[in-house]
Coordinates of C-alpha atoms in Angstrom, one line a residue:
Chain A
X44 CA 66.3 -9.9 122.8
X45 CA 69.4 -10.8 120.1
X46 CA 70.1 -13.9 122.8
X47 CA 66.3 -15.4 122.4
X48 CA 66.3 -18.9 122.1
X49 CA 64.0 -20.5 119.2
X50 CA 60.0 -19.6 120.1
X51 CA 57.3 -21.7 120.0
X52 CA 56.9 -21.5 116.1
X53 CA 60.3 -23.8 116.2
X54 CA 58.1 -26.4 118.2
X55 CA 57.4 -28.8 114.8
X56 CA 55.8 -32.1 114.8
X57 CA 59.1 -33.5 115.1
X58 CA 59.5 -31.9 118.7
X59 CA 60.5 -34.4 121.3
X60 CA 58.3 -33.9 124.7
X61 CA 59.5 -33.4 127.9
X62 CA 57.2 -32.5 131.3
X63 CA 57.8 -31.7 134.8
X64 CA 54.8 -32.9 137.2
X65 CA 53.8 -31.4 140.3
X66 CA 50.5 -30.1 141.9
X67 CA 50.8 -27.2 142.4
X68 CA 52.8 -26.5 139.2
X69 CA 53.0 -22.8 138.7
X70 CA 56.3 -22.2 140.9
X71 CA 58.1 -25.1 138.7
X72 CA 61.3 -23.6 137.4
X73 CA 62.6 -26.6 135.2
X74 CA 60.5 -25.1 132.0
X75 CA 63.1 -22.2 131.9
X76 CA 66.1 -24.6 132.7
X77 CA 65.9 -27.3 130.6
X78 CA 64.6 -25.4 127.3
X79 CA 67.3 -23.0 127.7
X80 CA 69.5 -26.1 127.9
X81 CA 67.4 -27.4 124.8
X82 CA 68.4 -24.6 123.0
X83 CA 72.2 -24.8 123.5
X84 CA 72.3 -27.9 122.7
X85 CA 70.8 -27.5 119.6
X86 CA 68.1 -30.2 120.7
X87 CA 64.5 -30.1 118.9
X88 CA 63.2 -30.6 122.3
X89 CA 60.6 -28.6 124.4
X90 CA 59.8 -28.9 128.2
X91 CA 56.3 -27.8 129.4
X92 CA 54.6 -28.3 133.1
X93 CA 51.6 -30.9 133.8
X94 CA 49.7 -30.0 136.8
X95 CA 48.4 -33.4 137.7
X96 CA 46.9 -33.8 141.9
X97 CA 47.9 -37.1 143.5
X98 CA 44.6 -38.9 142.7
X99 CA 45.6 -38.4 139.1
X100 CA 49.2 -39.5 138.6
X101 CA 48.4 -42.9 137.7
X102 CA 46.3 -42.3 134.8
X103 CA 48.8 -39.4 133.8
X104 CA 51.3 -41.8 134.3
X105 CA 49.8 -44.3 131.8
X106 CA 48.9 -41.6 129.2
X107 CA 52.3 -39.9 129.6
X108 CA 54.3 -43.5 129.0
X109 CA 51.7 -44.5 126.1
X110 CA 53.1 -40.9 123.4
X111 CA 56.1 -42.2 121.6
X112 CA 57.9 -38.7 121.4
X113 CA 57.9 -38.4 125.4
X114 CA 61.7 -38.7 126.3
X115 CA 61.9 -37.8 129.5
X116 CA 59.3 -36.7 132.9
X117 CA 60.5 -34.6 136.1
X118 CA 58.2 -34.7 139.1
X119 CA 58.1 -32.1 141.8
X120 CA 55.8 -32.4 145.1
X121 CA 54.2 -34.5 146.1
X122 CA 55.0 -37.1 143.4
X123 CA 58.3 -37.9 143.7
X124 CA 57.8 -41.2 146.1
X125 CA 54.6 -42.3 144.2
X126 CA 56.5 -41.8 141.1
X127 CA 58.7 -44.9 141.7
X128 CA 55.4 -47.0 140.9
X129 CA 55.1 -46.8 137.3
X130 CA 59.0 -46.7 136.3
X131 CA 60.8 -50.3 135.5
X132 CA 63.9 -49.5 136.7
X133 CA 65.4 -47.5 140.1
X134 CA 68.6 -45.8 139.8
X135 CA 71.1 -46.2 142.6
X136 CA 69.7 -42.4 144.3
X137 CA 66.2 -43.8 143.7
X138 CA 66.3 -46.9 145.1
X139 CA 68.2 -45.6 148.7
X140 CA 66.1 -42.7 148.7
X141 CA 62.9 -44.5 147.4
X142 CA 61.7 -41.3 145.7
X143 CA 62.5 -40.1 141.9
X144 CA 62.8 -36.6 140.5
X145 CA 63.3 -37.8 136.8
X146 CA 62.6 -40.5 134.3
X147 CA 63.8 -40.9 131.1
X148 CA 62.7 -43.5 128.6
X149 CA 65.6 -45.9 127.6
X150 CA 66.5 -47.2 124.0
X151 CA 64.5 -50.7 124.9
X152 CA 61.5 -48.9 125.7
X153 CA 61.5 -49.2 129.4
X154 CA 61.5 -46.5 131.9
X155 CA 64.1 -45.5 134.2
X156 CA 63.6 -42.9 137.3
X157 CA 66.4 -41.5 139.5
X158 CA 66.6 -38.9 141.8
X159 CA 68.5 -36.2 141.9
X160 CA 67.8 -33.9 144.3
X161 CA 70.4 -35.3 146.9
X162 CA 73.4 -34.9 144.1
X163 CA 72.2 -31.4 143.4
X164 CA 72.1 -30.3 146.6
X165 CA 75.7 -32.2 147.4
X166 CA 77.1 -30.1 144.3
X167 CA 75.0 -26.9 145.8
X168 CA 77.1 -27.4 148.6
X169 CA 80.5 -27.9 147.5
X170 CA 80.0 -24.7 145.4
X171 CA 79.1 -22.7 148.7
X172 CA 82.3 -23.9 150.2
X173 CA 80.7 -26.6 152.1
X174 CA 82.6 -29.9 151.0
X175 CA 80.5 -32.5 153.5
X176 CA 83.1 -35.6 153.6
X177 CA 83.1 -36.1 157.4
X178 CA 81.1 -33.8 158.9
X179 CA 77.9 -34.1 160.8
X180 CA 74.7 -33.2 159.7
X181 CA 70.9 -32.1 161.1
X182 CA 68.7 -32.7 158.6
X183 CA 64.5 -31.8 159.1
X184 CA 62.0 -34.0 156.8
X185 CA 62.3 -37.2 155.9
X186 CA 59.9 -37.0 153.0
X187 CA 60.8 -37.5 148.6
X188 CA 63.1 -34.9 148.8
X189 CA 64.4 -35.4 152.6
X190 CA 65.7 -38.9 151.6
X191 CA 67.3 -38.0 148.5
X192 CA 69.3 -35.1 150.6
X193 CA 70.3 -37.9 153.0
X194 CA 71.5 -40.4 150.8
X195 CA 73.4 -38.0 148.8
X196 CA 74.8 -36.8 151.7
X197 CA 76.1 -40.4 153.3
X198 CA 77.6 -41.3 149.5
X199 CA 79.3 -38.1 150.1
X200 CA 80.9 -39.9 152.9
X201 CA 79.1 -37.5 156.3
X202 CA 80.5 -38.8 159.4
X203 CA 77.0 -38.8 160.9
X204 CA 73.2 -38.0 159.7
X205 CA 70.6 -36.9 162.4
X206 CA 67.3 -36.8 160.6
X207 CA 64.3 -35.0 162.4
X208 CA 60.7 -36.0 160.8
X209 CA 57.3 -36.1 163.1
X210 CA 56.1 -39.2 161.0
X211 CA 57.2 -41.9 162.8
X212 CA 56.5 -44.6 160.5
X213 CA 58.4 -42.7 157.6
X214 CA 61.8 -42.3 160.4
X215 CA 61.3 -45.8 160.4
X216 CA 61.4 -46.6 156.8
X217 CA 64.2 -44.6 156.0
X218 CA 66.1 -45.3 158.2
X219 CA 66.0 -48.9 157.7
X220 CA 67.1 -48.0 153.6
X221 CA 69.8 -46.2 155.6
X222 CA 70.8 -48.2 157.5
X223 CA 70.9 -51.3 155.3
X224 CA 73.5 -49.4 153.3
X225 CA 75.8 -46.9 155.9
X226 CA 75.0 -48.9 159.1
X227 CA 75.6 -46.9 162.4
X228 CA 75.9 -43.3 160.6
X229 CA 72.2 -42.5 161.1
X230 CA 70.0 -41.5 164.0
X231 CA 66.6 -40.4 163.6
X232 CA 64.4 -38.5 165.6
X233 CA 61.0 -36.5 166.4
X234 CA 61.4 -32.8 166.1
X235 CA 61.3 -32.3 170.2
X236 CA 64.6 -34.8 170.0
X237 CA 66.8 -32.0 167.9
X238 CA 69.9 -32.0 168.7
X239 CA 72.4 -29.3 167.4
X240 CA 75.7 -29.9 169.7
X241 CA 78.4 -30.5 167.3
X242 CA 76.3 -29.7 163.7
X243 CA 78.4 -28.8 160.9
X244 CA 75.6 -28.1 158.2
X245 CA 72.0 -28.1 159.0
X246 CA 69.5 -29.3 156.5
X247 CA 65.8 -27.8 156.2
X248 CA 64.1 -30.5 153.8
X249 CA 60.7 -29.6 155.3
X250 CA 57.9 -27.8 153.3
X251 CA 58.8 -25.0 156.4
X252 CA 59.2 -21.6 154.9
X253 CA 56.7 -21.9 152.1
X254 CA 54.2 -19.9 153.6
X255 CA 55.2 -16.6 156.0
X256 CA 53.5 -17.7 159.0
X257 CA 55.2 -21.2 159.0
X258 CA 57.0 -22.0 161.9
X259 CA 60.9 -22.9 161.7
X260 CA 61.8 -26.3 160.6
X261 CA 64.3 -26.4 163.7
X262 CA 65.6 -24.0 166.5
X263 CA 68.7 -22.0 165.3
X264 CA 70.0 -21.5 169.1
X265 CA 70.6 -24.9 169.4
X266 CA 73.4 -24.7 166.9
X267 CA 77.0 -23.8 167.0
X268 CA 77.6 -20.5 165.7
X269 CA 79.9 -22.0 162.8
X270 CA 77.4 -24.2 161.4
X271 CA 76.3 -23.8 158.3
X272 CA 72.5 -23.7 157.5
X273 CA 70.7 -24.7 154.0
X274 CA 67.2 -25.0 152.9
X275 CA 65.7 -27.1 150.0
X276 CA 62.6 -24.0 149.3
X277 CA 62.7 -22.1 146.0
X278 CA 59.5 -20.0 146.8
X279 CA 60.5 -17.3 148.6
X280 CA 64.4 -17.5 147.5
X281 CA 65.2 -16.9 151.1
X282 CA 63.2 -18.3 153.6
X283 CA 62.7 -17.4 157.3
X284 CA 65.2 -20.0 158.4
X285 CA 68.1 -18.6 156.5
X286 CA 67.2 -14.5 157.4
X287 CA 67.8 -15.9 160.7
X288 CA 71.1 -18.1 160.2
X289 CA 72.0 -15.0 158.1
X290 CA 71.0 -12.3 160.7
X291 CA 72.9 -14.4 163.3
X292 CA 76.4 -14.8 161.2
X293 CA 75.8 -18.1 160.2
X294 CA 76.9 -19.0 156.3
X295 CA 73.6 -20.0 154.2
X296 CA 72.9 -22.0 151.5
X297 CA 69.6 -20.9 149.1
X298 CA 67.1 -24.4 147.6
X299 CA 68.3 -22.7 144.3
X300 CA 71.7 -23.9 144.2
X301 CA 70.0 -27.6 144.4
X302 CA 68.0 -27.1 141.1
X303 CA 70.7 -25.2 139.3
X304 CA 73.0 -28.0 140.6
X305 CA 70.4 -30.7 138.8
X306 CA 70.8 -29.0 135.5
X307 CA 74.2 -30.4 134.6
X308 CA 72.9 -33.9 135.7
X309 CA 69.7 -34.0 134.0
X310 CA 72.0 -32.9 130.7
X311 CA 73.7 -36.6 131.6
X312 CA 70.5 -38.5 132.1
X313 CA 68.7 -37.2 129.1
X314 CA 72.4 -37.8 127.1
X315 CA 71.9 -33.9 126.0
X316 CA 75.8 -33.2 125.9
X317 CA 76.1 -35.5 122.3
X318 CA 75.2 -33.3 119.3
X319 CA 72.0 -34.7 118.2
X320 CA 71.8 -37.1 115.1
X321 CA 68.5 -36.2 114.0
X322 CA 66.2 -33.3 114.5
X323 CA 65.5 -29.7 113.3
X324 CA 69.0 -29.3 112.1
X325 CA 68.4 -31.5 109.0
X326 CA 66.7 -31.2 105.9
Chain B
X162 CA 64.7 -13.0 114.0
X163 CA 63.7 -9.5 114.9
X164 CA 59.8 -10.8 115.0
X165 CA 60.8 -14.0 116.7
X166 CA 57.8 -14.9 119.2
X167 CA 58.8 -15.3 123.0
X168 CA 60.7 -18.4 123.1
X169 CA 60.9 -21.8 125.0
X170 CA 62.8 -19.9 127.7
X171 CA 59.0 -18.0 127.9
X172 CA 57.2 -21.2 129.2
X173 CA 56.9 -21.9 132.3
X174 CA 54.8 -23.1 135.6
X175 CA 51.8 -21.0 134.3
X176 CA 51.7 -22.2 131.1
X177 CA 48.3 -23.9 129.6
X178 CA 48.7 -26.7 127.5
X179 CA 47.4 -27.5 124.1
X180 CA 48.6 -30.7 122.2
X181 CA 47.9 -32.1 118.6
X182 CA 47.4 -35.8 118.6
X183 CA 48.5 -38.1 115.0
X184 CA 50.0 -41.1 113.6
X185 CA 52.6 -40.3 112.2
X186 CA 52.8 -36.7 114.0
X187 CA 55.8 -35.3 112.2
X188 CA 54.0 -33.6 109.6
X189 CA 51.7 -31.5 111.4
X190 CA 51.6 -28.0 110.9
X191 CA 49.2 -27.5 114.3
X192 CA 52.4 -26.0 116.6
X193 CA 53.5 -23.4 114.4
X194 CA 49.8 -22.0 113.7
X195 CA 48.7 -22.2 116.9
X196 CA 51.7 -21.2 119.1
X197 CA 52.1 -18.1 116.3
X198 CA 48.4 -17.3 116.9
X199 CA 49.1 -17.7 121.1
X200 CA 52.1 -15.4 121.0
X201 CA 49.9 -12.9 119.2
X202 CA 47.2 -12.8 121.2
X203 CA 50.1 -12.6 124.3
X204 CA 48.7 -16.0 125.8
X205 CA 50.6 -18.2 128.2
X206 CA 50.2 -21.5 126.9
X207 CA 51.5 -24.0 124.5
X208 CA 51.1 -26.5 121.8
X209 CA 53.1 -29.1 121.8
X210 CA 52.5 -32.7 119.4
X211 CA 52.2 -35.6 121.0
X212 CA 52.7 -39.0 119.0
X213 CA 49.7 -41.8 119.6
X214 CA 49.3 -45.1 117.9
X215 CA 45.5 -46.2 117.3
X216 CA 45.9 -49.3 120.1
X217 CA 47.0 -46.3 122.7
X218 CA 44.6 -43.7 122.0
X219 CA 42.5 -44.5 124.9
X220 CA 45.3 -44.8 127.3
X221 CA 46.6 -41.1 125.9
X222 CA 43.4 -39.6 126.4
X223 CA 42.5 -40.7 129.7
X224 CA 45.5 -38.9 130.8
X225 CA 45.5 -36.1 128.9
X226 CA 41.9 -35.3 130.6
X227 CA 43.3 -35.6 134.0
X228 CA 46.6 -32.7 133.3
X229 CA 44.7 -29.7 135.3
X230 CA 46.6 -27.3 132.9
X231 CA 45.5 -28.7 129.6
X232 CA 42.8 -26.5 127.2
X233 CA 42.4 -28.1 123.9
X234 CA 43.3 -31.0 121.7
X235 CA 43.5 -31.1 118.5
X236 CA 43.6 -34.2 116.2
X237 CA 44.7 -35.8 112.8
X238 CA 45.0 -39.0 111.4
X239 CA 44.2 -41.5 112.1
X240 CA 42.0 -40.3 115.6
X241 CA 39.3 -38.6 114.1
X242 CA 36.6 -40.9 114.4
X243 CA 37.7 -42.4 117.5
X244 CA 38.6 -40.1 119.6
X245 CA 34.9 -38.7 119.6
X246 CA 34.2 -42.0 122.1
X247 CA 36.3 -39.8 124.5
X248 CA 34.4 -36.6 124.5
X249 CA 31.3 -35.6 126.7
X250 CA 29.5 -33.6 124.4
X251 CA 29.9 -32.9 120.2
X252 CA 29.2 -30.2 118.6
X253 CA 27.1 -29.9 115.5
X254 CA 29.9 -30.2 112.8
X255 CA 31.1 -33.4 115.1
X256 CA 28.1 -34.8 115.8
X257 CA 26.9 -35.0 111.8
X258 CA 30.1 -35.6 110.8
X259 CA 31.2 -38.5 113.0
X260 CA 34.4 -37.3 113.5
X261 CA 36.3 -34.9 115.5
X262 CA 39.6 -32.3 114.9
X263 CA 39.7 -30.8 118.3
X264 CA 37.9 -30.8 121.9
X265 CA 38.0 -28.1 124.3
X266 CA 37.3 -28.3 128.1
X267 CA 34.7 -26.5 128.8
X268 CA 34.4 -23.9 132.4
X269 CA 32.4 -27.3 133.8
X270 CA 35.1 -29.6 133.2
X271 CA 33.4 -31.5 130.4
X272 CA 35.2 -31.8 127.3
X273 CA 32.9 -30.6 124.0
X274 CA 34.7 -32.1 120.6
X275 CA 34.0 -30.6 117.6
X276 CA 35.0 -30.6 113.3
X277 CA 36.2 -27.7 111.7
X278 CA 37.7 -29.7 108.9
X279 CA 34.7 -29.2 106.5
X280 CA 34.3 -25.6 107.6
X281 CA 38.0 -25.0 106.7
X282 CA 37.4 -26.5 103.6
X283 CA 34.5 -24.2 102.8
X284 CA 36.1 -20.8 103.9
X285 CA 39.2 -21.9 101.4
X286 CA 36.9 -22.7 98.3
X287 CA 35.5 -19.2 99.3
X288 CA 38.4 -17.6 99.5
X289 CA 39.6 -19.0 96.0
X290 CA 36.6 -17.7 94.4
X291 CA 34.5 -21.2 94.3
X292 CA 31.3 -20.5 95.9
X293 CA 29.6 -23.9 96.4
X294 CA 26.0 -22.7 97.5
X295 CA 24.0 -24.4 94.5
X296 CA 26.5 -26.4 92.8
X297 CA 27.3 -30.2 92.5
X298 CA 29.9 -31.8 94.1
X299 CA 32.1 -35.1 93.7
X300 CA 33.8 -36.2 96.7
X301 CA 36.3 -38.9 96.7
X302 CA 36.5 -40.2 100.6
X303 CA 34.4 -40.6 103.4
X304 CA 37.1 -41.2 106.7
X305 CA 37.2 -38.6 109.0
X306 CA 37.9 -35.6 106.9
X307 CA 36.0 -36.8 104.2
X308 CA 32.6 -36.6 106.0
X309 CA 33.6 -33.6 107.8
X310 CA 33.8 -31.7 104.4
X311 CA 30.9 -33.0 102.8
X312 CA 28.7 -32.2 105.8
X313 CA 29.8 -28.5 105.2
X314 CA 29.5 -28.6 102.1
X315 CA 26.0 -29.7 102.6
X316 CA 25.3 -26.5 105.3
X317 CA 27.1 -24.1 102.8
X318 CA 23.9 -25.1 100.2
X319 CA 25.1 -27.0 97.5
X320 CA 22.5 -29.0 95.5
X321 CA 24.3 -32.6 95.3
X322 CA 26.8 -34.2 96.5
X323 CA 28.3 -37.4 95.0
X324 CA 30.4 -39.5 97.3
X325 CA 32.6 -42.2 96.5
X326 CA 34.7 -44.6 98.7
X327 CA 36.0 -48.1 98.4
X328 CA 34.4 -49.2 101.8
X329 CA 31.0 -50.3 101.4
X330 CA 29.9 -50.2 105.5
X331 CA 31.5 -46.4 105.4
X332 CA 29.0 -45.4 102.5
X333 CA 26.2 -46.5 103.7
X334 CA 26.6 -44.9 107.6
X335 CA 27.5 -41.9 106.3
X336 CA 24.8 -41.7 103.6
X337 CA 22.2 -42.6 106.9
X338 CA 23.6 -39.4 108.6
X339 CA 23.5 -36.9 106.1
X340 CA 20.1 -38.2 104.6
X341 CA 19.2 -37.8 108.1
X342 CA 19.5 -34.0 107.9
X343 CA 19.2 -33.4 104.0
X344 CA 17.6 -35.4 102.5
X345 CA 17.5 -36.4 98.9
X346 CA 20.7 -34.3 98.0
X347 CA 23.3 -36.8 98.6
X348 CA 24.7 -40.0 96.7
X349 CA 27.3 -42.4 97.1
X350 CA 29.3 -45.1 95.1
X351 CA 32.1 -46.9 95.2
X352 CA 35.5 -45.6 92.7
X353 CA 33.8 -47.4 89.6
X354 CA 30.6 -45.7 89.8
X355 CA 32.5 -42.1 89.7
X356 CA 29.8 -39.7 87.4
X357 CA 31.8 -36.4 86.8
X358 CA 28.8 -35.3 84.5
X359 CA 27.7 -31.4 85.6
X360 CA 30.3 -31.7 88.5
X361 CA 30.9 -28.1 89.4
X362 CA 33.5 -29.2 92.4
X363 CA 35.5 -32.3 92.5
X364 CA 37.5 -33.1 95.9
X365 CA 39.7 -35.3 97.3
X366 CA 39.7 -36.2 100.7
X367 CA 41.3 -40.1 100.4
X368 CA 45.1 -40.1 101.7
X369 CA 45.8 -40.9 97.8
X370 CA 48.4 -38.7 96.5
X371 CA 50.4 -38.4 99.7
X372 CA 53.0 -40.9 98.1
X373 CA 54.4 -40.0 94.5
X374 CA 53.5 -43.7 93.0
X375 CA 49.5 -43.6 94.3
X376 CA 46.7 -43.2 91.7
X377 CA 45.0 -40.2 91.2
X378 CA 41.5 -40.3 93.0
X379 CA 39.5 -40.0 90.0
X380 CA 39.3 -39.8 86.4
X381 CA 39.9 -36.1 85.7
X382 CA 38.5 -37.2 82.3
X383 CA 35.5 -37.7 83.2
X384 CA 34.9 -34.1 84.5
X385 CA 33.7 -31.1 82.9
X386 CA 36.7 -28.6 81.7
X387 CA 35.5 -25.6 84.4
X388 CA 35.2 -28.0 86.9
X389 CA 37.3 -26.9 90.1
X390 CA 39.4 -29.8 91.6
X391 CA 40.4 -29.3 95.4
X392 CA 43.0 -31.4 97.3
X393 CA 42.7 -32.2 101.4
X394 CA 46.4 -33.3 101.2
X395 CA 48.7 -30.8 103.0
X396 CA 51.9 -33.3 102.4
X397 CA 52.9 -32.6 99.1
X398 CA 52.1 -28.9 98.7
X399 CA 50.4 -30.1 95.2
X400 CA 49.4 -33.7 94.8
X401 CA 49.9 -35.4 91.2
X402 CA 45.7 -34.9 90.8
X403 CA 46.5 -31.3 91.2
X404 CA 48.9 -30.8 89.5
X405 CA 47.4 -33.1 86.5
X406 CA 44.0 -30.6 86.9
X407 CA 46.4 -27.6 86.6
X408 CA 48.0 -29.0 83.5
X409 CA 44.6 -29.2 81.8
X410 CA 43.3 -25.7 82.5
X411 CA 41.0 -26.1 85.4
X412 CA 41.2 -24.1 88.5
X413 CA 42.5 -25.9 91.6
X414 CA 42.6 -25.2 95.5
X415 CA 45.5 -26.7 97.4
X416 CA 45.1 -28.3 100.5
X417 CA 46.9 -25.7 103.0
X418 CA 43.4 -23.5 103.1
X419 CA 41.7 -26.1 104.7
X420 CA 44.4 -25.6 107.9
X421 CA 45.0 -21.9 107.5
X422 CA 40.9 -21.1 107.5
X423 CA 41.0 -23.2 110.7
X424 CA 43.4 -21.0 112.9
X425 CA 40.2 -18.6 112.8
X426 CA 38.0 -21.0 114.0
X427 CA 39.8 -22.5 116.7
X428 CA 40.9 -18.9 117.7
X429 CA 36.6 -19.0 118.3
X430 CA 36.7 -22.2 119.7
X431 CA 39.3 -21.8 122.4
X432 CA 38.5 -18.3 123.1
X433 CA 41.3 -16.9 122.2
X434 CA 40.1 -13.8 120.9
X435 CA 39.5 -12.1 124.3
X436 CA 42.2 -10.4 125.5
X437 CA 43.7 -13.0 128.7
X438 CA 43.2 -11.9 131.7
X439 CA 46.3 -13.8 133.5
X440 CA 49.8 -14.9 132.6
X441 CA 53.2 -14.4 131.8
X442 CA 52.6 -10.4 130.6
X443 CA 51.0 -9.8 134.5
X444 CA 54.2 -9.2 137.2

């Protein structure tokens, strides 16, 4: 392997930390993204995975925000809205979407959590051939990653947002957030109340598709035939939704474009463009 | 790098977690001996150093008991002694010693701390031909480390130990614990009373000689010319009071074989000697 990056005899003491959070945490892929990023950049950096279950995260939380050479924590289901809690400061994506997929720790000390998921998956679509500005979208789940998708998607300037979630208190509160900022854009809705007439892209944001006997997120017949059709799953790389869309001539769009999307951002966040000033490199 | 281990890219959502907990952390040699002796064995998992003030040790811990993928933690200065409060059971070397270098979670869940410090120091003295079964010892220190090695030193026979620190309330609680078990064999003393007469073994374990303008330990005067003189210090390679000892003929042990005859215990310790029965080298 001439192209290796640096093993694990490169990690020193002087290693800055990075983690990804999640529960489960074995289908994470940010480990192999961002240290391959570390690694380009020349960055004496390492990311490794926490598995931490919901009861948990505070005290991880706490523990995490107490080690001096943490620089940075990404969160994965089903953390990303109780995340918000223990950071200081909400990024513009967080705050709409009121659920984070990163936090960095700022020069002051104080913690700052964003979310990107809904820019990913924006870029994700723009590299498809899916540019979103005025179209209008069906979007299923209304959940951490559901919200970011739709917020992303309005700042992206969508003519209209139909959002499909059976929680009716969470349809509620997002679409209030919505609303308060793109006022009569967004309609929200049970599944029954799907309505495809006139979709451009449709949106699975569900956890729909993890598993082989899950049911679809939405009904595919109810969609024009040019409408585009993405899912947010990793795990299995196509899901059941988009062998159908595919089988039926409809263009897809895979969750992996979302994460690979996230890796250019994340390189902004965590300021990993700038050579580093100190580190391995030296003496 | 032809024998490069598998690198950062090689981490990922499977990956167990091992830390190494100091103040300062920089100097730590833990990740490269430990993440050499995990990519021999072909184990998925990961040390990693994480940087802990004393006033956020608790904090740290707390959460590092609740990550569902973390094994083992090992620790330096200046946790030793505290961070037993944070283990459910110690282990003999722990428990005489007062102080701990690494805790394990055991199948149960409970966490068992333990000190191989002292039996590091032993196997190097071994290994540099300096059997101590039946001789007398001089031991400058009694922190963490310091009782650590002069407990082992105790179980690997010797007939007396002298043990000198500055900190009256120190002396005397360790003297209590290792009369406790052997009695009659060990004496202490503040600096002043330091008796080299018939000292086989002098060693230091205070942190003097880690900066160039510190005084030596002790008097090497006031030891017999075969006396061995062994260092703790990792941080210079040789400490003035080694190299001082060198200069007048007398055989010395460097501090390094205290860590390198560890990697073979805590290879026991975490059971890393079995082959693995899942991870990264399964499909």
């Amino acid at each position: 392997m001439p192209d290796a990056p640096p093993g694990p005899s490169a990690i020193s003491g002087t290693t800055r930390l990075y983690v990804v959070l999640g529960d489960p945490v074995a289908q994470v892929r940010a480990p192999g993204l961002l240290n391959d990023l570390f690694a380009r950049t020349a960055r004496d950096a390492v990311l490794v995975p926490v598995h931490v279950g919901p009861d948990d995260l505070e005290e991880v939380m706490r523990g995490l925000r107490h080690m001096r050479n943490l620089d940075g924590i990404l969160v994965t289901v089903p953390h990303k809205i109780e995340v918000c809690r223990y950071a200081d400061l909400l990024g513009p994506a967080a705050e709409v979407a009121g659920s984070a997929n990163a936090l960095r720790r700022n020069p002051d000390g104080t913690w700052l959590a964003d979310n990107f998921d809904g820019a990913g998956f924006v870029h994700g679509l723009r590299d498809n051939g899916h540019d979103p500005a005025g179209t209008t979208v069906a979007l299923a789940g209304a959940g951490g990653a559901g919200r970011a998708v739709a917020a992303a998607l309005l700042t992206a300037g969508i003519a209209q947002l139909r959002l499909y979630d059976p929680d009716s208190t969470r349809r509620e509160d997002v679409l209030a957030r919505l609303e308060a900022r793109w006022p009569g854009r967004v309609t929200v809705g049970a599944e029954g109340d799907f309505d495809g007439d006139g979709v451009d892209i449709a949106v699975n944001a569900t956890p729909l598709g993890m598993r082989p006997d899950d049911p679809l997120p939405f009904d595919l017949a109810r969609l024009p035939h040019t409408c585009a059709v993405a899912d947010i799953i990793m795990k299995p790389a196509e899901t059941a939704l988009l062998k159908a869309a595919r089988d039926s001539g409809r263009p897809v769009v895979h969750g992996r474009h979302m994460l690979d999307s996230q890796v250019l951002l994340y390189e902004e966040f965590f300021a990993l463009h700038a050579p580093e000033r100190k580190g391995r490199l030296e003496p």
